[in-house]
Each structure stands twice: as C-alpha cells, then as structure tokens.
Amino acid sequence: MPSACDSLIDDIEDMVSSSDVTPHERQSARKSIIPRSKKKKTVNNEVLQADSLIPGTQKIWMKTWGCSHNNSDGEYMAGQLAASGYQIIDDPSEADLWLLNSCTVKNPAEDHFRNSIRKAQDQDKKIVVAGCVPQAQPRMDYLKGLSIIGVQQIDRVVEVVDEAVKGHSVRLLSQKKDGGRRLGGARLDLPKIRKNPLIEIISINTGCLNACTYCKTKHARGDLASYPIEELVERTRQSFQEGVCEIWLTSEDTGAYGRDIGTDLPTLLWRLVDEIPEGAMLRLGMTNPPYILEHLEEMAKIMNHPRVYAFLHVPVQSASDSVLMDMKREYCINDFKTVVDFLKERVSGITIATDIICGFPGETEEDFRETMDLVKLYRFPSLFINQFYPRPGTPAAKMEQVPAHIKKQRTKELSQLFHSYNTYDHKVGERQHVLVTEESFDAQYYVAHNKFYEQVLVPKRTEFKGKMIEVDIYEAGKHFLKGRPVEDSTPFTPSIAAPLQKGEVSGMIPEQITNGGHGPAAETSSFLLMGLYSLDREGLKTLGIGLALAAAILAFIIEKLY
C-alpha cells in the first residue's frame, strides 16, 4: 500500500498538458487586460483616532499638592506638555495619564498622594509622579514601577511622559550642576500654563540653608541654590508682557536668596521693583527669621514701596527657645520678635503671617504656654496651625513623642485662641485701593487684595477682573473684608498687555521686543524662540516620517529593477 507521502505524479511536467496556455501566450494576454479599480470602503461619521501609543496625542490630568513653589513647578510641566501636543484636561476620568505632583511637608498631603496613585491604578491609568515625595523617597513600595520626575528635572517632563505612555518606567532624579555648583533648577523661560493668568509665581531659589529636624522637604529640595538676578528680571518682564498683574516670589526660604551666588534679597527686589508697571503688585514669599535680620532696614523700605505688598510670612513654629533648639531652627524667640517689632514700626499696617507647630517632641506645657502668650501679644491676622506629624527619616521622628491626645488638645486650644479675636474690625469705613485677581471659592465674589494683602471681596463684575479699583469697606470677617466700589471711580488697568486665556501656554504668543513688540519682526522673533523649544521633538517626528517614506520608495524601485 503506498504511503501517504507517495506521489501519484511521476514528474512535475506531467501536470502540463498540450492544451494549456504557453508562457508566451500568457504574457501576450496581459496586454488586453483592463485593470479594475478597487472600491474603497466609505466611512460615514467616523472619527479616526491616532494610534494610542503615539506620544503627544494623549489627554493628561494633573494634580498638585503643597506650596506655591510646587504649584509653579506644576504650571511649568503643564506648559511643556501642552506645547508638545498633549491635552491638559480637568476631568481625571477622561485622562489617559495622571501626573501627580506631590508634597512631603505633612503626612495628610502624602496620604492624599498615595491614595491618588491607588485610584489611578484601579482605573488602569498611566501614572507619572513628581514633587518632593518621590524625590526624597523614590524607593517607597507604592512607587515601584512608576515613572518619576525629580524636582530639578521638570524641564524633561515630556521625555518622561512619552516613555510612560509607551508603558516604560523612567526615573530622573539627578541635580542640575554647572562646574560643580548646584543650580536653582530648570530654566525659568520654559513654557507654562498659569493656573491664574493674572498671577505669575516665580521661584527665586530652591532648597535652604537650614537642617530642621522635622522637615522632609530638605531631603527633596536640598541645599540653597539661587537663580541669577538677570534671569529673574527677564522672567518678570516676560510675565508682565503676557498680561500678568501680580507677581509672587517663592522658595523654601526667600530670605536666604543669593547667599550662594554673592548677592542678597534686597538687591534682587530693587531690580524687580523697577519692572513692575503702575498698579501691578509684587508679593514676597516665606522667609525664616535668621536670614532677614540683617536686611531689616532695606526690607522695610521695599515693603513701603507702593507696588509691593506690605506683607511678610515669617514662620516662628514655637515661642520656646528650648523647642526651637530641638527643631534646629537657628534663632531664638527674641530674634523673631526683633523682626516683627522692627517691621511693624517701620511699615505701617504691615501684615505678618506665621506658622506654629503644636506638640513637637519634648514640648512641655510651659513651652506651649509661651507660644500661646506670643499669639496673644501679636494677634497674628494670618496663622497656620499644624499638629506635629513625625515624618519618616527625619530626626524628630526618632525623638520621644508627645502623646496624641495632648497634641490634639493643644492644637484645638491654639485654634480657639486664634478665632477669639478679629483683627479687621477697625478697617470698616476705610476707603482702599484693591487689585482684583481671583474668584471666591463660592463663586459669589471676586477676590481682591489691598496694600497689606488682606482679602477684600468685591462684586463679581467682569470689568473688575485684573483691575485696580477703589472700594469702601463696609464689612469685616475673620479672614476677609467686603468692599463696595466707589461710584465715581474708574477701574485702573495695570496690565501692559491682554492676559492670556485660561489654559493658554505662556511663551507661545508673539513677545514684545526692544522696539516695542509691534509688527511682523516681533512675531517672527517670537515664533522662532518658541521653535527652539519644540525643534528637537518636531524635528524627530518629521525625520521619522521622511525616513519611512524614503524606505518605501527605495523598496518600490528595487522591486521594479529586480
């Protein structure tokens, strides 16, 4: 019996009979063949989607926790991503990727951050994390497998997101240095999306000179690194050219600015004041007592300037020298009092804001009473009260802790004291000029600030937004004043240009140049500047498409030739 593999044909030629078409006849017959065009399938009302793995086409939701410095970093990251084609959206459920910008100051902030990561994972979202938490502790279990952007690497956010979109994990945590000297961080001229188009937040330095025993931020931001004055002046200029009417200077300690580069805070402030248009305002950020003591004379002069808010945030943390020593705050309570007393005497009506930690390890009842007495003495209009939370990895976490119920009781007692007085009652009946920059949380009012950075609620009229207006104060609350616009006064516009629209990227519009910023030359210059930022990314995309086309053409030619 023949096997299954046995052939029934003796030779391949046996398959061809005399009646079959010869090769020559087959070739001749091709000339009479009329090709029929292939029908294309028609697609009705279908939106063609780009490949979901092509970076730059996704929707991104961003969440930032923490200080104004962190918020500025978030604005820069959003701007770069938008400039590279990503869509920044407000609805997290519609996003392809979540960018979570964290804060490590308190346990609750980190808890919210960690919970957001879990929520994103439950919804199968791509995740990129940034900010102080992953910078300080990148090996935390809940960060395993996630892409991380270090606090000094925010100018590379597009690279990290591109890789995260593809499913890769990237971690950029290194410090920026120049000749061995640590730099302040990413460039200040990067694209950004301002959360409020009327307010520009400028980080003047990163890190600090202290080593507070309770602070985790030092682990993330490191030692002091200041931006050069010229870069800060240029950023201020650009901001005003984009319609900003209020500048916030921020850092971990503004008072220490310049000590690493041979300058100081007053020198910077006098340069910036020259750039502020009439009616626009500058707000100085937090400064610790040690580094402002030697500049009190100049600081008083600066805060008396009509375009600088008479406002200073000076954290005291405790009124006990014993506790301050355990915190390694590098000042005593008399240093703090010297700062406050001097500024109150030289800057009439100045607002001093401060912070207090309740229940720091080793704090006795007597220590706490000293803190209570300090608040009774100065009746701070703005007081940030924090129950102590031991942060992992800090010296304070290893100290003997105050029992939780005592910490809670002291926090409650100090809060009650703070709410027992009202520092604004005497303002009722005053006539003030206020700068309108925001909307209230309940959306019922516009929020303005007077010279002392006190919050003044005014009627929600479109013509007031971004304007300096005159109001009569008719009501005072614990945290606000209410102002009635003076009928015969005209709102003043401090902005020298129209503000950007909400969500619009800074740096993407024609910049004003030295000749006044008008005409085609200015527009060409601006778009060339923006082109420098996007050249690498767009160039690579174009190059990739060109190479693919060249390869297809080459393959076609080779096929025809051979």
Coordinates of C-alpha atoms in Angstrom, one line a residue:
M1 CA 0.0 0.0 0.0
P2 CA 1.5 3.3 -1.0
S3 CA 2.3 5.7 1.9
A4 CA 0.6 9.0 2.3
C5 CA 3.7 10.7 1.1
D6 CA 4.0 8.7 -2.2
S7 CA 3.4 10.9 -5.2
L8 CA 0.7 10.0 -7.8
I9 CA 2.6 12.0 -10.4
D10 CA 5.9 10.7 -11.8
D11 CA 7.2 14.1 -12.9
I12 CA 6.3 17.7 -12.4
E13 CA 6.0 18.1 -16.2
D14 CA 3.1 15.6 -16.1
M15 CA 1.0 18.4 -14.7
V16 CA 1.2 20.3 -18.0
S17 CA -0.9 19.2 -21.0
S18 CA -0.8 20.2 -24.6
S19 CA -4.0 22.2 -24.2
D20 CA -2.6 24.5 -21.5
V21 CA -1.6 28.1 -22.3
T22 CA 2.1 28.6 -23.0
P23 CA 4.2 31.1 -21.1
H24 CA 4.5 33.3 -24.2
E25 CA 0.7 33.3 -24.7
R26 CA 0.1 34.1 -21.1
Q27 CA 2.5 37.2 -21.3
S28 CA 0.7 38.4 -24.5
A29 CA -2.7 38.1 -23.0
R30 CA -1.8 40.6 -20.2
K31 CA -1.9 43.4 -22.8
S32 CA -5.7 43.0 -23.2
I33 CA -6.4 43.0 -19.5
I34 CA -8.2 46.2 -18.3
P35 CA -7.4 46.8 -14.6
R36 CA -10.5 47.4 -12.4
S37 CA -10.2 50.0 -9.7
K38 CA -10.6 48.7 -6.2
K39 CA -13.7 50.1 -4.5
K40 CA -12.8 52.0 -1.3
K41 CA -14.9 51.4 1.7
T42 CA -16.7 54.6 2.7
V43 CA -16.7 55.5 6.4
N44 CA -19.6 57.7 7.5
N45 CA -19.4 59.9 10.5
E46 CA -16.4 58.1 11.9
V47 CA -13.7 59.9 13.8
L48 CA -10.3 58.4 13.0
Q49 CA -8.3 58.0 16.2
A50 CA -4.5 58.3 16.3
D51 CA -2.5 55.3 17.5
S52 CA -2.9 55.4 21.3
L53 CA 0.8 54.7 21.7
I54 CA 2.0 57.7 19.7
P55 CA 3.3 60.1 22.4
G56 CA 1.9 63.6 22.3
T57 CA -1.7 62.7 21.4
Q58 CA -2.9 61.7 24.9
K59 CA -5.1 63.5 27.5
I60 CA -3.4 64.3 30.8
W61 CA -4.8 65.2 34.1
M62 CA -2.6 67.0 36.6
K63 CA -2.9 67.3 40.4
T64 CA -0.6 69.4 42.6
W65 CA -0.3 69.5 46.3
G66 CA 1.6 71.8 48.6
C67 CA 3.3 75.2 48.4
S68 CA 3.4 77.9 45.7
H69 CA 6.9 76.6 44.6
N70 CA 5.3 73.2 43.9
N71 CA 2.4 75.0 42.1
S72 CA 4.9 76.8 39.9
D73 CA 6.6 73.5 39.0
G74 CA 3.2 72.1 38.1
E75 CA 2.5 75.1 35.8
Y76 CA 5.8 74.6 34.0
M77 CA 5.2 70.9 33.5
A78 CA 1.7 71.5 32.1
G79 CA 3.0 74.2 29.7
Q80 CA 5.7 71.9 28.3
L81 CA 3.3 69.0 27.8
A82 CA 0.7 71.3 26.1
A83 CA 3.4 72.7 23.8
S84 CA 4.3 69.2 22.8
G85 CA 0.8 68.3 21.8
Y86 CA -0.6 66.7 24.9
Q87 CA -4.1 67.9 26.0
I88 CA -4.3 69.0 29.7
I89 CA -7.8 68.3 30.9
D90 CA -9.8 68.9 34.1
D91 CA -11.7 65.5 34.2
P92 CA -9.4 62.7 35.6
S93 CA -11.8 60.0 34.3
E94 CA -11.2 61.0 30.7
A95 CA -7.4 61.2 31.0
D96 CA -5.0 58.6 29.6
L97 CA -2.3 59.6 32.1
W98 CA -2.3 61.1 35.6
L99 CA 0.6 63.4 36.5
L100 CA 0.7 63.7 40.3
N101 CA 2.9 66.5 41.8
S102 CA 3.4 65.7 45.5
C103 CA 4.2 67.5 48.7
T104 CA 6.1 66.0 51.6
V105 CA 5.6 68.6 54.3
K106 CA 2.8 66.7 56.2
N107 CA 1.5 63.2 56.4
P108 CA -2.0 64.0 55.2
A109 CA -0.6 65.5 51.9
E110 CA 1.4 62.3 51.3
D111 CA -1.6 60.2 52.2
H112 CA -3.7 62.0 49.5
F113 CA -0.9 61.5 47.0
R114 CA -0.7 57.8 47.8
N115 CA -4.4 57.3 47.6
S116 CA -4.5 59.1 44.2
I117 CA -1.9 56.6 42.9
R118 CA -4.1 53.7 44.0
K119 CA -7.1 55.3 42.4
A120 CA -5.2 55.7 39.1
Q121 CA -4.1 52.1 39.2
D122 CA -7.6 50.9 39.9
Q123 CA -8.7 52.8 36.8
D124 CA -5.8 51.4 34.7
K125 CA -4.4 54.9 34.1
K126 CA -0.8 55.6 33.1
I127 CA 1.0 57.3 36.0
V128 CA 3.9 59.8 36.3
V129 CA 4.8 61.2 39.8
A130 CA 6.7 64.3 40.6
G131 CA 7.4 66.6 43.5
C132 CA 9.1 66.2 46.9
V133 CA 7.8 62.8 47.9
P134 CA 9.4 60.6 45.2
Q135 CA 12.5 62.9 45.1
A136 CA 13.0 62.3 48.8
Q137 CA 11.9 58.6 48.9
P138 CA 12.0 57.1 45.4
R139 CA 12.2 53.5 46.8
M140 CA 8.9 53.6 48.6
D141 CA 6.9 50.4 47.9
Y142 CA 3.9 52.2 46.5
L143 CA 6.2 54.0 43.9
K144 CA 7.6 50.8 42.5
G145 CA 7.3 50.7 38.7
L146 CA 6.2 54.3 38.4
S147 CA 7.9 56.9 36.3
I148 CA 9.4 59.8 38.4
I149 CA 10.3 63.4 37.6
G150 CA 12.8 64.9 40.0
V151 CA 12.2 68.4 41.4
Q152 CA 15.2 69.7 39.3
Q153 CA 14.2 67.7 36.2
I154 CA 10.8 69.3 35.4
D155 CA 12.2 70.5 32.0
R156 CA 12.3 66.9 30.9
V157 CA 8.7 66.1 31.8
V158 CA 7.9 65.5 28.1
E159 CA 10.5 62.8 27.8
V160 CA 9.2 61.0 30.9
V161 CA 5.6 61.2 29.9
D162 CA 6.5 60.0 26.4
E163 CA 8.0 56.9 27.8
A164 CA 5.2 56.3 30.4
V165 CA 2.7 56.4 27.6
K166 CA 4.6 53.6 25.9
G167 CA 4.5 51.6 29.1
H168 CA 8.0 52.2 30.1
S169 CA 9.2 53.3 33.6
V170 CA 11.7 56.2 33.7
R171 CA 13.2 57.9 36.7
L172 CA 15.1 61.3 36.5
L173 CA 16.2 62.4 40.0
S174 CA 19.6 64.0 39.5
Q175 CA 20.6 67.5 40.4
K176 CA 21.5 70.2 37.9
K177 CA 25.0 71.5 38.2
D178 CA 27.3 73.9 36.4
G179 CA 31.0 73.4 37.0
G180 CA 30.3 71.6 40.2
R181 CA 27.9 74.3 41.5
R182 CA 24.3 73.2 42.1
L183 CA 21.9 75.3 40.1
G184 CA 18.4 76.5 41.1
G185 CA 16.7 74.1 38.8
A186 CA 15.0 74.1 35.4
R187 CA 15.1 77.2 33.2
L188 CA 12.7 80.0 34.0
D189 CA 11.8 80.6 30.3
L190 CA 10.1 77.3 29.8
P191 CA 6.5 77.2 28.5
K192 CA 4.0 77.2 31.3
I193 CA 0.2 77.3 31.9
R194 CA -0.6 79.6 34.7
K195 CA -3.4 78.4 37.0
N196 CA -4.4 82.1 37.1
P197 CA -3.4 84.0 34.0
L198 CA -3.2 87.2 36.1
I199 CA -0.6 85.8 38.6
E200 CA 2.9 84.7 37.9
I201 CA 4.7 82.5 40.5
I202 CA 8.5 82.8 40.3
S203 CA 10.8 80.6 42.2
I204 CA 13.9 82.7 43.1
N205 CA 15.8 79.8 44.7
T206 CA 15.4 76.2 45.7
G207 CA 16.5 74.4 48.8
C208 CA 17.6 76.2 52.0
L209 CA 20.5 76.6 54.5
N210 CA 18.7 75.0 57.5
A211 CA 18.5 71.4 58.7
C212 CA 15.3 71.5 60.7
T213 CA 14.8 68.2 62.5
Y214 CA 11.1 67.8 61.5
C215 CA 11.5 68.8 57.8
K216 CA 11.3 66.3 54.9
T217 CA 11.4 69.0 52.2
K218 CA 15.2 69.4 52.8
H219 CA 15.6 65.8 51.7
A220 CA 14.0 66.6 48.4
R221 CA 15.0 70.2 47.6
G222 CA 18.5 70.1 49.1
D223 CA 20.8 73.0 49.9
L224 CA 20.3 76.5 48.8
A225 CA 20.7 77.2 45.0
S226 CA 19.7 80.6 43.7
Y227 CA 18.7 81.8 40.2
P228 CA 20.8 84.7 38.9
I229 CA 19.2 88.1 39.2
E230 CA 19.2 88.7 35.4
E231 CA 17.2 85.5 34.8
L232 CA 14.6 86.6 37.4
V233 CA 14.3 90.1 36.0
E234 CA 13.8 88.7 32.5
R235 CA 11.1 86.3 33.7
T236 CA 9.4 89.1 35.4
R237 CA 9.5 91.2 32.3
Q238 CA 8.1 88.4 30.2
S239 CA 5.3 87.8 32.7
F240 CA 4.1 91.4 32.5
Q241 CA 4.2 91.3 28.7
E242 CA 1.8 88.4 28.9
G243 CA -0.8 90.4 30.9
V244 CA 0.1 89.4 34.4
C245 CA -0.6 92.0 37.1
E246 CA 0.7 90.2 40.2
I247 CA 4.0 88.5 40.9
W248 CA 4.6 86.0 43.7
L249 CA 8.2 85.3 44.7
T250 CA 8.5 81.9 46.2
S251 CA 11.1 79.4 47.5
E252 CA 11.8 77.3 50.6
D253 CA 13.3 80.4 52.2
T254 CA 13.3 83.7 50.2
G255 CA 15.4 85.4 52.9
A256 CA 18.4 83.2 52.1
Y257 CA 18.3 84.2 48.4
G258 CA 21.7 84.9 46.9
R259 CA 24.0 83.8 49.7
D260 CA 25.3 81.1 47.4
I261 CA 26.0 83.4 44.4
G262 CA 27.3 86.5 46.1
T263 CA 24.2 88.7 46.3
D264 CA 21.1 89.1 48.5
L265 CA 17.3 89.5 48.6
P266 CA 17.1 93.3 48.8
T267 CA 19.4 93.7 45.7
L268 CA 17.0 91.4 43.8
L269 CA 13.9 93.1 45.0
W270 CA 15.1 96.6 44.0
R271 CA 15.8 95.3 40.5
L272 CA 12.4 93.7 40.2
V273 CA 10.5 96.8 41.5
D274 CA 11.9 98.7 38.5
E275 CA 10.0 96.2 36.2
I276 CA 6.6 96.5 37.9
P277 CA 4.0 98.5 35.9
E278 CA 1.9 101.1 37.8
G279 CA -1.0 99.3 39.6
A280 CA 0.6 95.9 39.4
M281 CA 1.9 94.3 42.7
L282 CA 4.6 92.1 44.0
R283 CA 4.2 89.6 46.9
L284 CA 7.2 88.3 48.8
G285 CA 7.2 84.7 49.9
M286 CA 8.1 82.9 53.2
T287 CA 11.4 83.9 54.9
N288 CA 12.9 82.4 58.1
P289 CA 14.0 84.9 60.8
P290 CA 17.8 84.3 60.7
Y291 CA 18.2 85.5 57.1
I292 CA 16.0 88.5 57.2
L293 CA 17.5 90.0 60.4
E294 CA 20.5 91.6 58.6
H295 CA 18.2 93.2 55.9
L296 CA 15.5 94.7 58.0
E297 CA 16.3 98.4 57.0
E298 CA 16.2 97.6 53.3
M299 CA 13.2 95.3 53.6
A300 CA 11.2 98.0 55.4
K301 CA 11.9 100.4 52.6
I302 CA 11.0 97.9 49.9
M303 CA 7.6 97.0 51.6
N304 CA 6.8 100.7 51.8
H305 CA 7.0 100.8 48.0
P306 CA 3.5 101.3 46.5
R307 CA 3.9 98.4 44.2
V308 CA 5.0 95.9 46.8
Y309 CA 2.5 94.3 49.3
A310 CA 3.3 95.2 52.9
F311 CA 3.1 91.5 53.8
L312 CA 5.6 89.0 55.1
H313 CA 5.3 85.4 56.1
V314 CA 7.8 84.6 58.9
P315 CA 7.3 81.1 60.4
V316 CA 8.1 81.1 64.2
Q317 CA 7.0 77.4 64.8
S318 CA 7.3 77.8 68.6
A319 CA 7.9 80.6 71.2
S320 CA 10.0 78.3 73.3
D321 CA 13.8 78.6 72.9
S322 CA 14.1 75.0 74.2
V323 CA 11.8 73.7 71.4
L324 CA 13.4 75.9 68.8
M325 CA 16.8 74.4 69.7
D326 CA 15.4 70.9 69.4
M327 CA 14.0 71.9 66.0
K328 CA 17.4 73.3 65.0
R329 CA 15.7 76.5 63.8
E330 CA 18.9 78.6 64.3
Y331 CA 17.2 81.5 66.0
C332 CA 15.7 82.3 69.4
I333 CA 12.3 83.8 70.1
N334 CA 13.8 87.3 70.6
D335 CA 15.2 87.2 67.0
F336 CA 11.6 86.6 65.8
K337 CA 10.3 89.5 68.0
T338 CA 13.0 91.8 66.7
V339 CA 11.9 91.1 63.1
V340 CA 8.2 91.6 63.9
D341 CA 8.7 94.7 66.1
F342 CA 11.0 96.4 63.6
L343 CA 8.8 95.9 60.6
K344 CA 5.6 96.9 62.5
E345 CA 7.3 100.1 63.5
R346 CA 8.7 101.0 60.0
V347 CA 5.9 99.6 57.8
S348 CA 2.6 101.0 59.0
G349 CA -0.2 98.4 58.9
I350 CA 2.1 95.5 57.7
T351 CA 0.6 92.0 57.8
I352 CA 2.8 89.4 59.5
A353 CA 1.8 85.8 58.9
T354 CA 3.3 83.0 60.8
D355 CA 3.3 79.2 61.4
I356 CA 3.1 77.2 64.6
I357 CA 3.7 73.5 65.3
C358 CA 1.7 72.1 68.2
G359 CA 3.1 69.1 70.1
F360 CA 6.6 68.9 68.8
P361 CA 8.6 66.1 70.6
G362 CA 9.6 67.3 74.1
E363 CA 7.3 70.3 74.1
T364 CA 6.2 70.8 77.7
E365 CA 3.1 72.6 79.0
E366 CA 5.2 75.6 79.9
D367 CA 6.7 75.6 76.3
F368 CA 3.2 75.6 74.9
R369 CA 2.1 78.5 77.2
E370 CA 4.9 80.6 75.9
T371 CA 3.6 80.0 72.4
M372 CA 0.0 81.0 73.5
D373 CA 1.4 84.2 75.0
L374 CA 3.2 85.1 71.8
V375 CA -0.1 84.8 69.8
K376 CA -1.9 86.9 72.4
L377 CA 0.8 89.5 72.2
Y378 CA 0.8 89.9 68.4
R379 CA -2.7 88.7 67.5
F380 CA -1.5 87.5 64.1
P381 CA -4.1 88.1 61.4
S382 CA -2.9 85.0 59.5
L383 CA -1.8 82.0 61.5
F384 CA -1.1 78.5 60.1
I385 CA -1.6 76.0 62.9
N386 CA -0.1 72.5 62.4
Q387 CA -0.4 69.5 64.7
F388 CA 3.0 67.8 64.7
Y389 CA 3.3 64.7 62.4
P390 CA 6.6 62.7 62.5
R391 CA 7.9 62.4 59.0
P392 CA 9.8 59.2 58.3
G393 CA 13.5 59.6 58.0
T394 CA 13.7 62.9 60.0
P395 CA 15.5 63.2 63.4
A396 CA 12.3 64.4 65.0
A397 CA 10.6 61.1 64.2
K398 CA 13.1 59.3 66.5
M399 CA 12.5 61.7 69.4
E400 CA 10.2 60.9 72.3
Q401 CA 6.8 61.9 71.0
V402 CA 4.1 64.0 72.8
P403 CA 1.0 61.8 73.3
A404 CA -1.5 62.1 70.5
H405 CA -4.4 63.4 72.8
I406 CA -2.1 66.2 74.1
K407 CA -1.1 67.2 70.6
K408 CA -4.7 67.3 69.6
Q409 CA -5.7 69.3 72.7
R410 CA -3.0 71.9 72.2
T411 CA -3.9 72.3 68.6
K412 CA -7.6 72.8 69.5
E413 CA -6.7 75.3 72.2
L414 CA -4.5 77.4 70.0
S415 CA -7.1 77.4 67.2
Q416 CA -9.7 78.6 69.7
L417 CA -7.4 81.5 70.7
F418 CA -6.8 82.4 67.1
H419 CA -10.6 82.5 66.4
S420 CA -11.3 84.5 69.5
Y421 CA -10.1 87.8 68.0
N422 CA -10.8 89.8 64.8
T423 CA -8.0 92.0 63.5
Y424 CA -10.1 93.6 60.7
D425 CA -12.9 95.3 62.6
H426 CA -11.2 98.7 62.7
K427 CA -11.0 98.6 58.8
V428 CA -14.7 99.1 58.4
G429 CA -15.4 102.6 56.9
E430 CA -12.0 102.9 55.2
R431 CA -11.5 103.7 51.5
Q432 CA -9.0 101.4 49.9
H433 CA -7.4 100.6 46.5
V434 CA -7.5 96.9 45.8
L435 CA -6.2 94.7 43.0
V436 CA -8.8 92.1 41.7
T437 CA -7.2 88.8 40.7
E438 CA -9.3 85.9 41.7
E439 CA -12.8 84.4 42.2
S440 CA -14.0 83.3 45.6
F441 CA -14.5 79.6 46.4
D442 CA -18.3 80.0 46.4
A443 CA -18.1 81.9 43.0
Q444 CA -20.2 84.7 44.5
Y445 CA -17.5 87.4 44.6
Y446 CA -14.3 88.5 43.1
V447 CA -11.3 88.4 45.4
A448 CA -9.0 91.4 45.6
H449 CA -6.2 92.4 47.9
N450 CA -5.3 95.7 49.5
K451 CA -1.8 97.1 50.1
F452 CA -1.5 94.8 53.2
Y453 CA -2.5 91.7 51.2
E454 CA -5.8 91.5 53.2
Q455 CA -8.5 89.7 51.3
V456 CA -11.3 92.0 50.1
L457 CA -14.4 90.6 48.5
V458 CA -15.9 92.8 45.8
P459 CA -19.0 92.4 43.5
K460 CA -18.4 90.0 40.6
R461 CA -18.4 92.3 37.7
T462 CA -16.4 91.3 34.6
E463 CA -14.9 94.8 34.2
F464 CA -13.2 94.5 37.6
K465 CA -11.1 91.4 36.8
G466 CA -7.4 92.2 36.7
K467 CA -8.1 95.9 37.6
M468 CA -7.1 98.1 40.5
I469 CA -10.4 99.6 41.9
E470 CA -11.3 101.8 44.7
V471 CA -13.7 100.5 47.4
D472 CA -15.4 101.5 50.6
I473 CA -15.0 98.7 53.3
Y474 CA -18.4 98.0 54.8
E475 CA -18.0 94.6 56.5
A476 CA -15.2 92.7 58.2
G477 CA -14.9 88.9 59.0
K478 CA -12.2 86.8 60.5
H479 CA -10.4 86.2 57.2
F480 CA -11.9 88.9 54.8
L481 CA -13.2 92.4 54.2
K482 CA -16.0 93.3 51.9
G483 CA -15.7 96.4 49.7
R484 CA -18.3 98.4 47.8
P485 CA -16.9 100.1 44.6
V486 CA -16.8 103.9 44.8
E487 CA -19.3 105.1 42.2
D488 CA -17.4 107.9 40.6
S489 CA -14.0 106.0 40.5
T490 CA -12.7 104.4 37.3
P491 CA -11.0 100.9 37.4
F492 CA -7.4 101.1 36.5
T493 CA -5.7 98.5 34.3
P494 CA -2.2 97.7 35.5
S495 CA -1.5 95.0 32.8
I496 CA 0.6 96.3 29.9
A497 CA -0.9 93.6 27.6
A498 CA -4.0 91.5 27.4
P499 CA -3.8 88.5 29.8
L500 CA -3.5 85.0 28.3
Q501 CA -6.7 82.9 28.2
K502 CA -7.1 80.3 30.9
G503 CA -5.2 77.2 29.8
E504 CA -3.1 79.2 27.2
V505 CA 0.6 78.4 27.2
S506 CA 3.0 81.1 28.2
G507 CA 5.7 81.7 25.6
M508 CA 3.5 80.7 22.7
I509 CA 2.4 84.2 21.7
P510 CA 4.5 86.9 20.0
E511 CA 6.8 88.5 22.5
Q512 CA 7.4 92.2 22.8
I513 CA 11.0 93.1 21.9
T514 CA 13.1 96.1 22.5
N515 CA 11.4 98.2 19.7
G516 CA 8.0 97.9 21.5
G517 CA 7.0 94.5 20.3
H518 CA 4.9 95.6 17.3
G519 CA 5.0 94.4 13.7
P520 CA 6.0 91.2 11.8
A521 CA 9.5 91.3 13.1
A522 CA 8.4 90.8 16.6
E523 CA 6.1 88.0 15.7
T524 CA 8.8 86.2 13.7
S525 CA 11.2 86.6 16.5
S526 CA 8.8 85.1 19.0
F527 CA 7.8 82.1 17.0
L528 CA 11.5 81.4 16.3
L529 CA 12.1 81.4 20.0
M530 CA 9.2 79.0 20.6
G531 CA 10.5 76.9 17.7
L532 CA 13.8 76.4 19.5
Y533 CA 11.9 74.7 22.3
S534 CA 10.0 72.3 20.1
L535 CA 12.6 71.8 17.4
D536 CA 14.0 68.5 18.8
R537 CA 10.6 66.9 19.2
E538 CA 9.1 68.1 16.0
G539 CA 12.3 67.5 14.1
L540 CA 12.4 63.9 15.2
K541 CA 8.8 63.4 14.2
T542 CA 9.4 64.8 10.7
L543 CA 12.7 62.9 10.3
G544 CA 10.9 59.6 11.2
I545 CA 8.2 60.2 8.6
G546 CA 10.7 61.2 6.0
L547 CA 12.8 58.0 6.6
A548 CA 9.7 55.8 6.4
L549 CA 8.7 57.4 3.0
A550 CA 12.3 57.1 1.7
A551 CA 12.4 53.4 2.7
A552 CA 9.1 52.7 0.9
I553 CA 10.2 54.4 -2.3
L554 CA 13.6 52.6 -2.2
A555 CA 11.8 49.2 -1.8
F556 CA 9.5 50.1 -4.8
I557 CA 12.5 50.9 -7.0
I558 CA 14.3 47.7 -6.1
E559 CA 11.2 45.7 -6.8
K560 CA 10.9 47.2 -10.3
L561 CA 14.6 46.8 -11.1
Y562 CA 14.8 43.2 -10.0

